[in-house]
JSON list of C-alpha atoms in Angstrom, two decimals:
[
{"chain": "A", "resi": 1, "resn": "MET", "atom": "CA", "xyz": [105.88, 110.26, 109.04]},
{"chain": "A", "resi": 2, "resn": "LEU", "atom": "CA", "xyz": [105.64, 108.51, 112.45]},
{"chain": "A", "resi": 3, "resn": "GLN", "atom": "CA", "xyz": [105.74, 110.91, 115.30]},
{"chain": "A", "resi": 4, "resn": "ASP", "atom": "CA", "xyz": [106.88, 109.69, 118.87]},
{"chain": "A", "resi": 5, "resn": "ASP", "atom": "CA", "xyz": [104.97, 110.66, 122.03]},
{"chain": "A", "resi": 6, "resn": "ASP", "atom": "CA", "xyz": [105.99, 114.09, 123.45]},
{"chain": "A", "resi": 7, "resn": "ASP", "atom": "CA", "xyz": [106.80, 112.30, 126.86]},
{"chain": "A", "resi": 8, "resn": "ARG", "atom": "CA", "xyz": [109.33, 110.06, 125.03]},
{"chain": "A", "resi": 9, "resn": "GLU", "atom": "CA", "xyz": [111.72, 111.20, 122.26]},
{"chain": "A", "resi": 10, "resn": "ASP", "atom": "CA", "xyz": [109.13, 113.51, 120.72]},
{"chain": "A", "resi": 11, "resn": "GLU", "atom": "CA", "xyz": [110.88, 112.87, 117.31]},
{"chain": "A", "resi": 12, "resn": "ALA", "atom": "CA", "xyz": [109.55, 112.13, 113.84]},
{"chain": "A", "resi": 13, "resn": "ASP", "atom": "CA", "xyz": [110.76, 109.54, 111.52]},
{"chain": "A", "resi": 14, "resn": "LEU", "atom": "CA", "xyz": [109.95, 109.13, 107.76]},
{"chain": "A", "resi": 15, "resn": "ILE", "atom": "CA", "xyz": [109.07, 105.57, 107.31]},
{"chain": "A", "resi": 16, "resn": "VAL", "atom": "CA", "xyz": [108.35, 103.33, 104.34]},
{"chain": "A", "resi": 17, "resn": "ALA", "atom": "CA", "xyz": [107.35, 99.64, 103.92]},
{"chain": "A", "resi": 18, "resn": "ALA", "atom": "CA", "xyz": [110.51, 97.84, 103.13]},
{"chain": "A", "resi": 19, "resn": "GLU", "atom": "CA", "xyz": [108.98, 95.81, 100.30]},
{"chain": "A", "resi": 20, "resn": "LYS", "atom": "CA", "xyz": [107.83, 99.12, 98.63]},
{"chain": "A", "resi": 21, "resn": "LEU", "atom": "CA", "xyz": [111.32, 100.84, 98.91]},
{"chain": "A", "resi": 22, "resn": "ILE", "atom": "CA", "xyz": [112.74, 102.34, 95.71]},
{"chain": "A", "resi": 23, "resn": "ASP", "atom": "CA", "xyz": [115.88, 104.14, 94.98]},
{"chain": "A", "resi": 24, "resn": "ALA", "atom": "CA", "xyz": [114.30, 107.43, 94.80]},
{"chain": "A", "resi": 25, "resn": "THR", "atom": "CA", "xyz": [112.74, 107.24, 98.16]},
{"chain": "A", "resi": 26, "resn": "MET", "atom": "CA", "xyz": [116.09, 105.84, 99.65]},
{"chain": "A", "resi": 27, "resn": "ALA", "atom": "CA", "xyz": [117.82, 108.97, 98.24]},
{"chain": "A", "resi": 28, "resn": "LEU", "atom": "CA", "xyz": [115.12, 111.25, 99.84]},
{"chain": "A", "resi": 29, "resn": "LEU", "atom": "CA", "xyz": [115.74, 109.50, 103.15]},
{"chain": "A", "resi": 30, "resn": "ILE", "atom": "CA", "xyz": [119.47, 109.97, 102.96]},
{"chain": "A", "resi": 31, "resn": "ARG", "atom": "CA", "xyz": [119.28, 113.64, 101.70]},
{"chain": "A", "resi": 32, "resn": "GLU", "atom": "CA", "xyz": [116.50, 115.06, 103.99]},
{"chain": "A", "resi": 33, "resn": "CYS", "atom": "CA", "xyz": [116.71, 112.91, 107.12]},
{"chain": "A", "resi": 34, "resn": "SER", "atom": "CA", "xyz": [119.55, 111.87, 109.47]},
{"chain": "A", "resi": 35, "resn": "GLY", "atom": "CA", "xyz": [121.17, 109.59, 106.76]},
{"chain": "A", "resi": 36, "resn": "ILE", "atom": "CA", "xyz": [121.15, 106.71, 109.22]},
{"chain": "A", "resi": 37, "resn": "VAL", "atom": "CA", "xyz": [118.84, 104.44, 107.36]},
{"chain": "A", "resi": 38, "resn": "CYS", "atom": "CA", "xyz": [117.49, 101.63, 109.65]},
{"chain": "A", "resi": 39, "resn": "LEU", "atom": "CA", "xyz": [115.74, 98.45, 108.64]},
{"chain": "A", "resi": 40, "resn": "CYS", "atom": "CA", "xyz": [113.10, 97.40, 111.12]},
{"chain": "A", "resi": 41, "resn": "LEU", "atom": "CA", "xyz": [112.70, 93.72, 111.38]},
{"chain": "A", "resi": 42, "resn": "PRO", "atom": "CA", "xyz": [110.63, 91.29, 113.51]},
{"chain": "A", "resi": 43, "resn": "ASP", "atom": "CA", "xyz": [112.61, 89.25, 116.01]},
{"chain": "A", "resi": 44, "resn": "ASP", "atom": "CA", "xyz": [112.22, 85.97, 114.06]},
{"chain": "A", "resi": 45, "resn": "THR", "atom": "CA", "xyz": [113.78, 87.55, 110.95]},
{"chain": "A", "resi": 46, "resn": "VAL", "atom": "CA", "xyz": [116.67, 88.85, 113.08]},
{"chain": "A", "resi": 47, "resn": "ARG", "atom": "CA", "xyz": [117.16, 85.40, 114.36]},
{"chain": "A", "resi": 48, "resn": "ALA", "atom": "CA", "xyz": [116.90, 83.85, 111.03]},
{"chain": "A", "resi": 49, "resn": "LEU", "atom": "CA", "xyz": [119.62, 86.27, 109.66]},
{"chain": "A", "resi": 50, "resn": "GLU", "atom": "CA", "xyz": [121.80, 85.57, 112.67]},
{"chain": "A", "resi": 51, "resn": "LEU", "atom": "CA", "xyz": [122.20, 89.29, 113.40]},
{"chain": "A", "resi": 52, "resn": "PRO", "atom": "CA", "xyz": [123.79, 89.82, 116.77]},
{"chain": "A", "resi": 53, "resn": "PRO", "atom": "CA", "xyz": [123.11, 92.97, 118.79]},
{"chain": "A", "resi": 54, "resn": "ILE", "atom": "CA", "xyz": [125.46, 95.77, 118.14]},
{"chain": "A", "resi": 55, "resn": "ALA", "atom": "CA", "xyz": [126.39, 95.81, 121.87]},
{"chain": "A", "resi": 56, "resn": "ALA", "atom": "CA", "xyz": [126.47, 93.00, 124.36]},
{"chain": "A", "resi": 57, "resn": "ALA", "atom": "CA", "xyz": [124.59, 95.15, 126.92]},
{"chain": "A", "resi": 58, "resn": "ASN", "atom": "CA", "xyz": [122.07, 97.58, 125.59]},
{"chain": "A", "resi": 59, "resn": "GLY", "atom": "CA", "xyz": [122.55, 100.81, 127.35]},
{"chain": "A", "resi": 60, "resn": "SER", "atom": "CA", "xyz": [120.46, 103.10, 125.31]},
{"chain": "A", "resi": 61, "resn": "ARG", "atom": "CA", "xyz": [117.97, 105.18, 126.94]},
{"chain": "A", "resi": 62, "resn": "TYR", "atom": "CA", "xyz": [114.89, 103.76, 125.18]},
{"chain": "A", "resi": 63, "resn": "GLY", "atom": "CA", "xyz": [116.25, 100.26, 124.55]},
{"chain": "A", "resi": 64, "resn": "THR", "atom": "CA", "xyz": [116.52, 100.64, 120.77]},
{"chain": "A", "resi": 65, "resn": "ALA", "atom": "CA", "xyz": [117.67, 97.23, 119.63]},
{"chain": "A", "resi": 66, "resn": "PHE", "atom": "CA", "xyz": [120.33, 97.83, 116.93]},
{"chain": "A", "resi": 67, "resn": "THR", "atom": "CA", "xyz": [121.97, 94.79, 115.45]},
{"chain": "A", "resi": 68, "resn": "VAL", "atom": "CA", "xyz": [125.33, 94.79, 113.61]},
{"chain": "A", "resi": 69, "resn": "SER", "atom": "CA", "xyz": [125.11, 96.88, 110.41]},
{"chain": "A", "resi": 70, "resn": "ILE", "atom": "CA", "xyz": [124.64, 94.98, 107.17]},
{"chain": "A", "resi": 71, "resn": "GLU", "atom": "CA", "xyz": [125.43, 95.08, 103.41]},
{"chain": "A", "resi": 72, "resn": "ALA", "atom": "CA", "xyz": [124.22, 92.67, 100.68]},
{"chain": "A", "resi": 73, "resn": "ARG", "atom": "CA", "xyz": [126.91, 90.12, 99.82]},
{"chain": "A", "resi": 74, "resn": "GLU", "atom": "CA", "xyz": [126.36, 90.60, 96.06]},
{"chain": "A", "resi": 75, "resn": "GLY", "atom": "CA", "xyz": [125.02, 93.41, 93.79]},
{"chain": "A", "resi": 76, "resn": "VAL", "atom": "CA", "xyz": [126.53, 96.41, 95.69]},
{"chain": "A", "resi": 77, "resn": "SER", "atom": "CA", "xyz": [129.64, 98.52, 95.00]},
{"chain": "A", "resi": 78, "resn": "THR", "atom": "CA", "xyz": [130.69, 100.57, 98.24]},
{"chain": "A", "resi": 79, "resn": "GLY", "atom": "CA", "xyz": [127.26, 100.11, 99.87]},
{"chain": "A", "resi": 80, "resn": "VAL", "atom": "CA", "xyz": [126.73, 103.79, 100.41]},
{"chain": "A", "resi": 81, "resn": "SER", "atom": "CA", "xyz": [124.57, 104.72, 97.47]},
{"chain": "A", "resi": 82, "resn": "ALA", "atom": "CA", "xyz": [120.88, 104.76, 97.64]},
{"chain": "A", "resi": 83, "resn": "ALA", "atom": "CA", "xyz": [120.65, 101.87, 95.16]},
{"chain": "A", "resi": 84, "resn": "ASP", "atom": "CA", "xyz": [123.18, 99.82, 97.10]},
{"chain": "A", "resi": 85, "resn": "ARG", "atom": "CA", "xyz": [121.18, 100.42, 100.33]},
{"chain": "A", "resi": 86, "resn": "VAL", "atom": "CA", "xyz": [117.99, 99.40, 98.66]},
{"chain": "A", "resi": 87, "resn": "THR", "atom": "CA", "xyz": [119.85, 96.12, 97.34]},
{"chain": "A", "resi": 88, "resn": "THR", "atom": "CA", "xyz": [120.89, 95.37, 100.91]},
{"chain": "A", "resi": 89, "resn": "ILE", "atom": "CA", "xyz": [117.35, 95.88, 102.28]},
{"chain": "A", "resi": 90, "resn": "ARG", "atom": "CA", "xyz": [115.93, 93.62, 99.52]},
{"chain": "A", "resi": 91, "resn": "ALA", "atom": "CA", "xyz": [118.51, 90.95, 100.36]},
{"chain": "A", "resi": 92, "resn": "ALA", "atom": "CA", "xyz": [117.71, 91.06, 103.92]},
{"chain": "A", "resi": 93, "resn": "ILE", "atom": "CA", "xyz": [113.95, 90.99, 103.57]},
{"chain": "A", "resi": 94, "resn": "ALA", "atom": "CA", "xyz": [113.81, 88.33, 100.76]},
{"chain": "A", "resi": 95, "resn": "GLU", "atom": "CA", "xyz": [111.40, 85.39, 101.77]},
{"chain": "A", "resi": 96, "resn": "ASN", "atom": "CA", "xyz": [114.28, 83.00, 101.31]},
{"chain": "A", "resi": 97, "resn": "ALA", "atom": "CA", "xyz": [116.93, 85.21, 102.91]},
{"chain": "A", "resi": 98, "resn": "GLN", "atom": "CA", "xyz": [119.87, 83.42, 104.49]},
{"chain": "A", "resi": 99, "resn": "PRO", "atom": "CA", "xyz": [122.61, 84.77, 106.77]},
{"chain": "A", "resi": 100, "resn": "GLY", "atom": "CA", "xyz": [125.05, 84.12, 103.99]},
{"chain": "A", "resi": 101, "resn": "ASP", "atom": "CA", "xyz": [123.08, 86.80, 101.80]},
{"chain": "A", "resi": 102, "resn": "ILE", "atom": "CA", "xyz": [124.50, 89.62, 103.81]},
{"chain": "A", "resi": 103, "resn": "VAL", "atom": "CA", "xyz": [127.75, 90.65, 105.41]},
{"chain": "A", "resi": 104, "resn": "SER", "atom": "CA", "xyz": [128.77, 92.95, 108.23]},
{"chain": "A", "resi": 105, "resn": "PRO", "atom": "CA", "xyz": [129.71, 95.72, 108.75]},
{"chain": "A", "resi": 106, "resn": "GLY", "atom": "CA", "xyz": [127.66, 97.75, 106.25]},
{"chain": "A", "resi": 107, "resn": "HIS", "atom": "CA", "xyz": [125.55, 100.85, 105.61]},
{"chain": "A", "resi": 108, "resn": "VAL", "atom": "CA", "xyz": [122.09, 99.66, 106.73]},
{"chain": "A", "resi": 109, "resn": "PHE", "atom": "CA", "xyz": [121.26, 99.52, 110.38]},
{"chain": "A", "resi": 110, "resn": "PRO", "atom": "CA", "xyz": [118.89, 96.79, 111.36]},
{"chain": "A", "resi": 111, "resn": "LEU", "atom": "CA", "xyz": [116.61, 97.22, 114.32]},
{"chain": "A", "resi": 112, "resn": "ARG", "atom": "CA", "xyz": [114.91, 94.31, 116.16]},
{"chain": "A", "resi": 113, "resn": "ALA", "atom": "CA", "xyz": [111.18, 95.02, 116.86]},
{"chain": "A", "resi": 114, "resn": "MET", "atom": "CA", "xyz": [109.93, 93.58, 120.11]},
{"chain": "A", "resi": 115, "resn": "PRO", "atom": "CA", "xyz": [107.38, 90.85, 119.78]},
{"chain": "A", "resi": 116, "resn": "GLY", "atom": "CA", "xyz": [104.07, 92.43, 120.53]},
{"chain": "A", "resi": 117, "resn": "GLY", "atom": "CA", "xyz": [104.82, 95.65, 118.76]},
{"chain": "A", "resi": 118, "resn": "VAL", "atom": "CA", "xyz": [103.84, 98.94, 120.23]},
{"chain": "A", "resi": 119, "resn": "LEU", "atom": "CA", "xyz": [101.91, 97.21, 122.84]},
{"chain": "A", "resi": 120, "resn": "ALA", "atom": "CA", "xyz": [105.12, 95.87, 124.08]},
{"chain": "A", "resi": 121, "resn": "ARG", "atom": "CA", "xyz": [107.39, 98.84, 123.44]},
{"chain": "A", "resi": 122, "resn": "ARG", "atom": "CA", "xyz": [106.32, 102.26, 122.41]},
{"chain": "A", "resi": 123, "resn": "GLY", "atom": "CA", "xyz": [109.26, 102.72, 119.73]},
{"chain": "A", "resi": 124, "resn": "HIS", "atom": "CA", "xyz": [109.53, 103.90, 116.24]},
{"chain": "A", "resi": 125, "resn": "THR", "atom": "CA", "xyz": [110.80, 100.34, 115.32]},
{"chain": "A", "resi": 126, "resn": "GLU", "atom": "CA", "xyz": [107.67, 98.69, 116.54]},
{"chain": "A", "resi": 127, "resn": "GLY", "atom": "CA", "xyz": [105.36, 101.25, 115.21]},
{"chain": "A", "resi": 128, "resn": "THR", "atom": "CA", "xyz": [107.02, 100.90, 111.68]},
{"chain": "A", "resi": 129, "resn": "VAL", "atom": "CA", "xyz": [106.61, 97.04, 111.74]},
{"chain": "A", "resi": 130, "resn": "ASP", "atom": "CA", "xyz": [103.06, 97.30, 113.13]},
{"chain": "A", "resi": 131, "resn": "LEU", "atom": "CA", "xyz": [102.00, 99.86, 110.26]},
{"chain": "A", "resi": 132, "resn": "ALA", "atom": "CA", "xyz": [103.33, 97.47, 107.60]},
{"chain": "A", "resi": 133, "resn": "ILE", "atom": "CA", "xyz": [101.23, 94.66, 109.20]},
{"chain": "A", "resi": 134, "resn": "LEU", "atom": "CA", "xyz": [98.12, 96.82, 109.41]},
{"chain": "A", "resi": 135, "resn": "ALA", "atom": "CA", "xyz": [98.61, 97.65, 105.67]},
{"chain": "A", "resi": 136, "resn": "GLY", "atom": "CA", "xyz": [98.69, 94.04, 104.74]},
{"chain": "A", "resi": 137, "resn": "LEU", "atom": "CA", "xyz": [102.40, 94.01, 104.02]},
{"chain": "A", "resi": 138, "resn": "ARG", "atom": "CA", "xyz": [105.26, 91.96, 105.24]},
{"chain": "A", "resi": 139, "resn": "PRO", "atom": "CA", "xyz": [106.42, 93.07, 108.72]},
{"chain": "A", "resi": 140, "resn": "THR", "atom": "CA", "xyz": [109.36, 94.95, 107.67]},
{"chain": "A", "resi": 141, "resn": "GLY", "atom": "CA", "xyz": [109.97, 98.71, 107.24]},
{"chain": "A", "resi": 142, "resn": "VAL", "atom": "CA", "xyz": [112.62, 101.32, 106.83]},
{"chain": "A", "resi": 143, "resn": "LEU", "atom": "CA", "xyz": [113.01, 104.44, 108.97]},
{"chain": "A", "resi": 144, "resn": "CYS", "atom": "CA", "xyz": [115.13, 107.51, 109.09]},
{"chain": "A", "resi": 145, "resn": "GLU", "atom": "CA", "xyz": [114.84, 110.29, 111.62]},
{"chain": "A", "resi": 146, "resn": "LEU", "atom": "CA", "xyz": [113.59, 113.60, 110.28]},
{"chain": "A", "resi": 147, "resn": "MET", "atom": "CA", "xyz": [115.88, 116.51, 110.76]},
{"chain": "A", "resi": 148, "resn": "ASN", "atom": "CA", "xyz": [115.37, 120.16, 110.60]},
{"chain": "A", "resi": 149, "resn": "PRO", "atom": "CA", "xyz": [117.42, 122.21, 108.02]},
{"chain": "A", "resi": 150, "resn": "ASP", "atom": "CA", "xyz": [119.75, 123.40, 110.78]},
{"chain": "A", "resi": 151, "resn": "GLY", "atom": "CA", "xyz": [120.68, 119.89, 111.80]},
{"chain": "A", "resi": 152, "resn": "THR", "atom": "CA", "xyz": [118.62, 119.50, 114.87]},
{"chain": "A", "resi": 153, "resn": "MET", "atom": "CA", "xyz": [116.12, 116.73, 115.18]},
{"chain": "A", "resi": 154, "resn": "ALA", "atom": "CA", "xyz": [112.57, 117.39, 114.17]},
{"chain": "A", "resi": 155, "resn": "ARG", "atom": "CA", "xyz": [110.24, 117.53, 117.30]},
{"chain": "A", "resi": 156, "resn": "GLY", "atom": "CA", "xyz": [106.65, 118.24, 117.95]},
{"chain": "A", "resi": 157, "resn": "ALA", "atom": "CA", "xyz": [105.07, 120.90, 115.82]},
{"chain": "A", "resi": 158, "resn": "ARG", "atom": "CA", "xyz": [108.29, 121.44, 113.90]},
{"chain": "A", "resi": 159, "resn": "SER", "atom": "CA", "xyz": [108.14, 117.83, 112.66]},
{"chain": "A", "resi": 160, "resn": "SER", "atom": "CA", "xyz": [105.27, 118.88, 110.33]},
{"chain": "A", "resi": 161, "resn": "ALA", "atom": "CA", "xyz": [107.05, 121.97, 109.12]},
{"chain": "A", "resi": 162, "resn": "SER", "atom": "CA", "xyz": [110.11, 119.94, 108.28]},
{"chain": "A", "resi": 163, "resn": "LEU", "atom": "CA", "xyz": [108.13, 117.25, 106.51]},
{"chain": "A", "resi": 164, "resn": "LYS", "atom": "CA", "xyz": [106.47, 120.11, 104.37]},
{"chain": "A", "resi": 165, "resn": "CYS", "atom": "CA", "xyz": [109.79, 121.36, 103.38]},
{"chain": "A", "resi": 166, "resn": "THR", "atom": "CA", "xyz": [110.95, 117.82, 102.54]},
{"chain": "A", "resi": 167, "resn": "ALA", "atom": "CA", "xyz": [107.78, 117.12, 100.47]},
{"chain": "A", "resi": 168, "resn": "CYS", "atom": "CA", "xyz": [108.40, 120.33, 98.40]},
{"chain": "A", "resi": 169, "resn": "ARG", "atom": "CA", "xyz": [111.85, 119.14, 97.58]},
{"chain": "A", "resi": 170, "resn": "CYS", "atom": "CA", "xyz": [110.87, 115.55, 96.40]}
]
């Protein structure tokens, strides 16, 4: 769980290193979190995959750098299932990934991490990438915002309570 500062969003995300993602973990993210699964990528990967920003002018409050949504070109059915989303993420983070390996639109939402990580931007995107690097893994990760059972976003102390409930249902 990655918790944001209380003077910012004050929300919690469940995160996982993209290279360690399995279908069961993806199913948990879809079921227990917001369902909007984001793939955090460093700027050079976003450029290599030729992923344009989702909007010409980023007007979001915290400058979250969404790109167009993606799907794997091959190996998926509708793209919605946990297995299809894992296939899409694996296609995007493959060492030899090319722009032609993915299509848009899709059911995975890439986020471009700012160069410099959390020292450049205090965001979940950068935190996810930085933690993967600190773990000795490739600089990619998956995040999904943690929600309370009532559909509100998990904030502050409620984040831990929501996480405990989620862990009980794994």
